[in-house]
PDB file of C-alpha atoms in Angstrom:
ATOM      1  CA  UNK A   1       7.519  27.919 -24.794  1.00  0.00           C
ATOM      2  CA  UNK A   2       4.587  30.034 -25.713  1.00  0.00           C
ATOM      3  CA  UNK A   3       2.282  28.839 -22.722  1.00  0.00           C
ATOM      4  CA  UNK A   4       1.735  25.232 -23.789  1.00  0.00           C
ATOM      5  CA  UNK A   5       2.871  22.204 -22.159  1.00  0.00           C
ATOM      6  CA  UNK A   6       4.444  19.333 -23.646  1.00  0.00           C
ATOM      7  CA  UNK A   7       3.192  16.205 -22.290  1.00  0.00           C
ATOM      8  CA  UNK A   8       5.352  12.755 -22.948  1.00  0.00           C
ATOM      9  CA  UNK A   9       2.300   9.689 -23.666  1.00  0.00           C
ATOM     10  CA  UNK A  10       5.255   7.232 -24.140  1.00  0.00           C
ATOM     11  CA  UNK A  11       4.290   3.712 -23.045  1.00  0.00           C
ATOM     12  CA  UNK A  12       8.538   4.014 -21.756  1.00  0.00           C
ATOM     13  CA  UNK A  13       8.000   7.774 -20.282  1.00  0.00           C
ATOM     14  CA  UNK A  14       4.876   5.914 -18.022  1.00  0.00           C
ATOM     15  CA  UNK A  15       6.796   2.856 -17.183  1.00  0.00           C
ATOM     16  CA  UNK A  16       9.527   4.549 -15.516  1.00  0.00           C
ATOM     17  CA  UNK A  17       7.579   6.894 -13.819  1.00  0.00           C
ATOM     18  CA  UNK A  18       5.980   3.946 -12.257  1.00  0.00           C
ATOM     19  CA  UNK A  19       8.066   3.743  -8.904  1.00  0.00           C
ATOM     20  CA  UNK A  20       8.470   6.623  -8.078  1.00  0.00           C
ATOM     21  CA  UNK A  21       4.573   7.384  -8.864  1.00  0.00           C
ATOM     22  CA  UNK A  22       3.903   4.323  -6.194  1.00  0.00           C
ATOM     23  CA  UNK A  23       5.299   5.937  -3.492  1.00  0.00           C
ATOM     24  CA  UNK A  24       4.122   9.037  -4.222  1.00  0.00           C
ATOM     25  CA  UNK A  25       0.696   7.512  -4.476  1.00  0.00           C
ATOM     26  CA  UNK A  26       0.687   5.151  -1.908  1.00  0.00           C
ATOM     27  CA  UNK A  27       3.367   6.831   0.816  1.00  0.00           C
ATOM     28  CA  UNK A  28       3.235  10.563   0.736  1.00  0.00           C
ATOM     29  CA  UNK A  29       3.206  12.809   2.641  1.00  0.00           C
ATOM     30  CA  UNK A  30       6.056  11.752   4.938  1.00  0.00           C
ATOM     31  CA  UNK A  31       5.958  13.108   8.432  1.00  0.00           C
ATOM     32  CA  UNK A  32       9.302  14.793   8.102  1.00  0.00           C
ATOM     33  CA  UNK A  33       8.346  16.366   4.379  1.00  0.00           C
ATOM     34  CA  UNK A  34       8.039  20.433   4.109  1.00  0.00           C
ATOM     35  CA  UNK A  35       4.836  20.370   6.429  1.00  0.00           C
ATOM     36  CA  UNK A  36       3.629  24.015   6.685  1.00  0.00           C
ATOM     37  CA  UNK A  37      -0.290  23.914   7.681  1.00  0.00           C
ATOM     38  CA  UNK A  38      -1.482  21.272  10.187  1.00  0.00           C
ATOM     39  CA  UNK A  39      -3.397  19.125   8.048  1.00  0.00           C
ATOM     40  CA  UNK A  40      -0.470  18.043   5.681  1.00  0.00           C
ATOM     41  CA  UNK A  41       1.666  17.039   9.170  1.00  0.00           C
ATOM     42  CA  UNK A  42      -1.231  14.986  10.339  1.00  0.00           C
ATOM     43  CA  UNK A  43      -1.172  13.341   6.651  1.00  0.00           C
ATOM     44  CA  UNK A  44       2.681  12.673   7.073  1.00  0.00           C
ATOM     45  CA  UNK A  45       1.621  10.649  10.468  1.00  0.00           C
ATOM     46  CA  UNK A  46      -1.169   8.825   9.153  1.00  0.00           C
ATOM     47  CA  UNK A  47       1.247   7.849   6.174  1.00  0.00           C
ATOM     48  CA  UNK A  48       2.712   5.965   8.749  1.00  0.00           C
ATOM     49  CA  UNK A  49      -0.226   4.029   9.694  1.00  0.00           C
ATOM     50  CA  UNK A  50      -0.852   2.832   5.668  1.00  0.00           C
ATOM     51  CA  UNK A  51       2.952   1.550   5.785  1.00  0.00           C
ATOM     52  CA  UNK A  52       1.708  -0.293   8.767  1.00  0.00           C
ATOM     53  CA  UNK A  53      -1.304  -1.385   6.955  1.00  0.00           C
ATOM     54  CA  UNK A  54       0.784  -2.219   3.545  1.00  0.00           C
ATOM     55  CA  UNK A  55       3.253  -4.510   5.971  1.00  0.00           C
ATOM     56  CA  UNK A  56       0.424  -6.357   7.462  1.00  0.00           C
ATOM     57  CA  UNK A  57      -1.724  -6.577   3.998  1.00  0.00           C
ATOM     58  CA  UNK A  58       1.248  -8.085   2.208  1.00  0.00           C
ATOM     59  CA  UNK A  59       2.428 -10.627   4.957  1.00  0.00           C
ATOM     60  CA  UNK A  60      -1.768 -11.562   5.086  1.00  0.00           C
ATOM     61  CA  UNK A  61      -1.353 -12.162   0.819  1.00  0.00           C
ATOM     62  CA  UNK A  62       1.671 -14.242   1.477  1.00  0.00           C
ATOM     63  CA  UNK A  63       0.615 -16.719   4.753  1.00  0.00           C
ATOM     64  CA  UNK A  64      -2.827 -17.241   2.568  1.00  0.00           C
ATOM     65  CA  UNK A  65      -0.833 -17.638  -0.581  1.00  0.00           C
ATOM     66  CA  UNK A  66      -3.032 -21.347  -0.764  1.00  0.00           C
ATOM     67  CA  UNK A  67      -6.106 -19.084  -0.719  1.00  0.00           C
ATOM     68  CA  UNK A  68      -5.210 -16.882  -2.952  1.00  0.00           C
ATOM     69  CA  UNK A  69      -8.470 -16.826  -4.659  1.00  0.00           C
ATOM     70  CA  UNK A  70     -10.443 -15.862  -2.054  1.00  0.00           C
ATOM     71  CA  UNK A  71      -8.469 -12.358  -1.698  1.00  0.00           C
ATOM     72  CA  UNK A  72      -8.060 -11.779  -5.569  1.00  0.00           C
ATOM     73  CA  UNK A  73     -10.661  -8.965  -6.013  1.00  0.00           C
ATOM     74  CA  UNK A  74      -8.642  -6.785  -3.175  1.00  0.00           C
ATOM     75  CA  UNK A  75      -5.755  -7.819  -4.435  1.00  0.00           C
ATOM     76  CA  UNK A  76      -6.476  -6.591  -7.660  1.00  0.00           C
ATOM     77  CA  UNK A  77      -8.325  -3.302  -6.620  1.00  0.00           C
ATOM     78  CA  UNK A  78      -4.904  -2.169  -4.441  1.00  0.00           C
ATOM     79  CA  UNK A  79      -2.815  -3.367  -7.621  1.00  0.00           C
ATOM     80  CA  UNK A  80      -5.130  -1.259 -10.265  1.00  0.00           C
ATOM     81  CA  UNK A  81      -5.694   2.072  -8.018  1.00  0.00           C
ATOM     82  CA  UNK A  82      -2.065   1.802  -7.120  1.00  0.00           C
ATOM     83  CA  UNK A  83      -0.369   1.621 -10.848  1.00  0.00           C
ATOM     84  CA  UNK A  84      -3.054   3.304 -12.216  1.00  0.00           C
ATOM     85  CA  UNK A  85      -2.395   6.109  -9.978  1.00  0.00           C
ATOM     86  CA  UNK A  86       1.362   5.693 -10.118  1.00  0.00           C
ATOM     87  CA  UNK A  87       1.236   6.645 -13.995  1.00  0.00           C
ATOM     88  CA  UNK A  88      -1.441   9.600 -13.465  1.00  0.00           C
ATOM     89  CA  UNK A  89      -1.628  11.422 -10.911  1.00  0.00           C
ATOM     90  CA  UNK A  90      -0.186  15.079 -11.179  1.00  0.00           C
ATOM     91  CA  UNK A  91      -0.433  16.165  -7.492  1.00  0.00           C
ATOM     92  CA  UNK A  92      -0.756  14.891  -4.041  1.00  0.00           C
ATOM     93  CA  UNK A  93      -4.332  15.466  -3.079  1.00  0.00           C
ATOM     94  CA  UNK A  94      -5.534  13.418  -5.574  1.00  0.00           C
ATOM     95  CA  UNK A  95      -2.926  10.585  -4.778  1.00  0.00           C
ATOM     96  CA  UNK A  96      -4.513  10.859  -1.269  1.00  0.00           C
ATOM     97  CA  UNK A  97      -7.995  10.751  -2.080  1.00  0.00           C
ATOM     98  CA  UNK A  98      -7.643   7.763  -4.407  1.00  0.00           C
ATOM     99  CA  UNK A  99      -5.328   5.894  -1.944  1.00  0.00           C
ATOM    100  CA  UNK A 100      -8.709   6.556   0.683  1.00  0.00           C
ATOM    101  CA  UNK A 101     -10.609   4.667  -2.469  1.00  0.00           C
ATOM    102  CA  UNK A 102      -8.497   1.505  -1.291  1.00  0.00           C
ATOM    103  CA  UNK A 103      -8.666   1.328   2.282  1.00  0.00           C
ATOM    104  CA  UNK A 104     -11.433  -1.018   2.542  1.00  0.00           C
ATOM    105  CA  UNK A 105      -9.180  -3.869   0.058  1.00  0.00           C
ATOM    106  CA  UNK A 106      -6.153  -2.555   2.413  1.00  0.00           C
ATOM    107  CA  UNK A 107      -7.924  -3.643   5.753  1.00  0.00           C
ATOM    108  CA  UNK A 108      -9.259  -7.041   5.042  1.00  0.00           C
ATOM    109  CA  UNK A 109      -5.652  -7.967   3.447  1.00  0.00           C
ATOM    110  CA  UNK A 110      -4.101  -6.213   6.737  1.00  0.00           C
ATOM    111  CA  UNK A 111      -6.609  -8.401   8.392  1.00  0.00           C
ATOM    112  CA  UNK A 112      -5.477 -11.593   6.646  1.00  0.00           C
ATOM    113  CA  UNK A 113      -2.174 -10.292   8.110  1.00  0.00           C
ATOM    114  CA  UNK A 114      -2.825 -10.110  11.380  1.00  0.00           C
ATOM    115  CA  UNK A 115      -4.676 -13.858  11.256  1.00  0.00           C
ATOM    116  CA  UNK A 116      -1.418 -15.011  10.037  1.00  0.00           C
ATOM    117  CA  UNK A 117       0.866 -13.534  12.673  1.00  0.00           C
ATOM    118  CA  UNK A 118      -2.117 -15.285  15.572  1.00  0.00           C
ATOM    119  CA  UNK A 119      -2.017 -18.627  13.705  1.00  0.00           C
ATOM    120  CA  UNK A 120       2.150 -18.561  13.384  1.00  0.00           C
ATOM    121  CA  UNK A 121       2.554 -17.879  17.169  1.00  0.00           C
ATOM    122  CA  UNK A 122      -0.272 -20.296  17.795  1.00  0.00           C
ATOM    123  CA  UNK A 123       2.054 -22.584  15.766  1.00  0.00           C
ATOM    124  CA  UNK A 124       4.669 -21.805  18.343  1.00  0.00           C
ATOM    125  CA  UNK A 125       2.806 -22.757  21.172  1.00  0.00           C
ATOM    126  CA  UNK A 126       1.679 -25.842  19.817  1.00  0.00           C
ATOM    127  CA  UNK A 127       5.172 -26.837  19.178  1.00  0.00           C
ATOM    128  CA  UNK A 128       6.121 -26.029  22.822  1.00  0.00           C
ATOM    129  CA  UNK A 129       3.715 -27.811  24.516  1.00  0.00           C
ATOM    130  CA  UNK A 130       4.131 -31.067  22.039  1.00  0.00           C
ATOM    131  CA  UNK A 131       7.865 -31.394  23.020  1.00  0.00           C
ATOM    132  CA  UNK A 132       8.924 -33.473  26.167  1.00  0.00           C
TER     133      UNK A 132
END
């Protein structure tokens, strides 16, 4: 322990960091988290919003499953910032500022979500009216 770090490159020592470095990439700050200054409180409540976002983005992935190549490139941008992230990052700012780098990908699938949820209840409207 003379000063110098020992850092663990093991393809195993990455892989298990991996879900716990998702939510700290993707989630954090939570609103109830040691929030001391203003700014990280407001980034606990706008974590709230991405789970929000992450809910409707995934449920938009799975009702246009038969599309799935359309959505591809942000599916694979959220997917490669995400894990990417989840085996580097060494402290929260960054994980914030690179889960910003997504939000673009994260809308249109939330988007995609959304469409799904008005076509499913349009779906269940159509069904009422057709019955006698």
């Amino acid at each position: 322990t003379d000063g110098f770090m020992l850092v663990d490159n093991r393809m195993a020592t990455s892989l298990r960091r991996v879900p716990v470095g998702l939510f700290d990439t993707m989630i954090r700050p939570l609103p109830w988290e040691d929030n001391k200054s203003p700014d990280r409180f407001a980034a606990g409540l706008e974590s709230i919003l991405w789970m929000v976002l992450y809910g409707l983005a995934i449920y938009g992935v799975w009702s246009h499953r038969d599309r799935y190549r359309l959505l591809l490139f942000p599916i694979l941008l959220v997917l490669s910032i995400g894990l990417g992230g989840a085996v580097s990052h060494g402290n929260l700012g960054t994980a914030f500022r690179h889960r910003g780098q997504i939000l673009f990908s994260l809308v249109l699938l939330a988007v995609c979500g959304i469409q799904g949820l008005v076509d499913r209840r349009g779906d269940k409207q159509a069904d009422r009216t057709d019955r006698p």
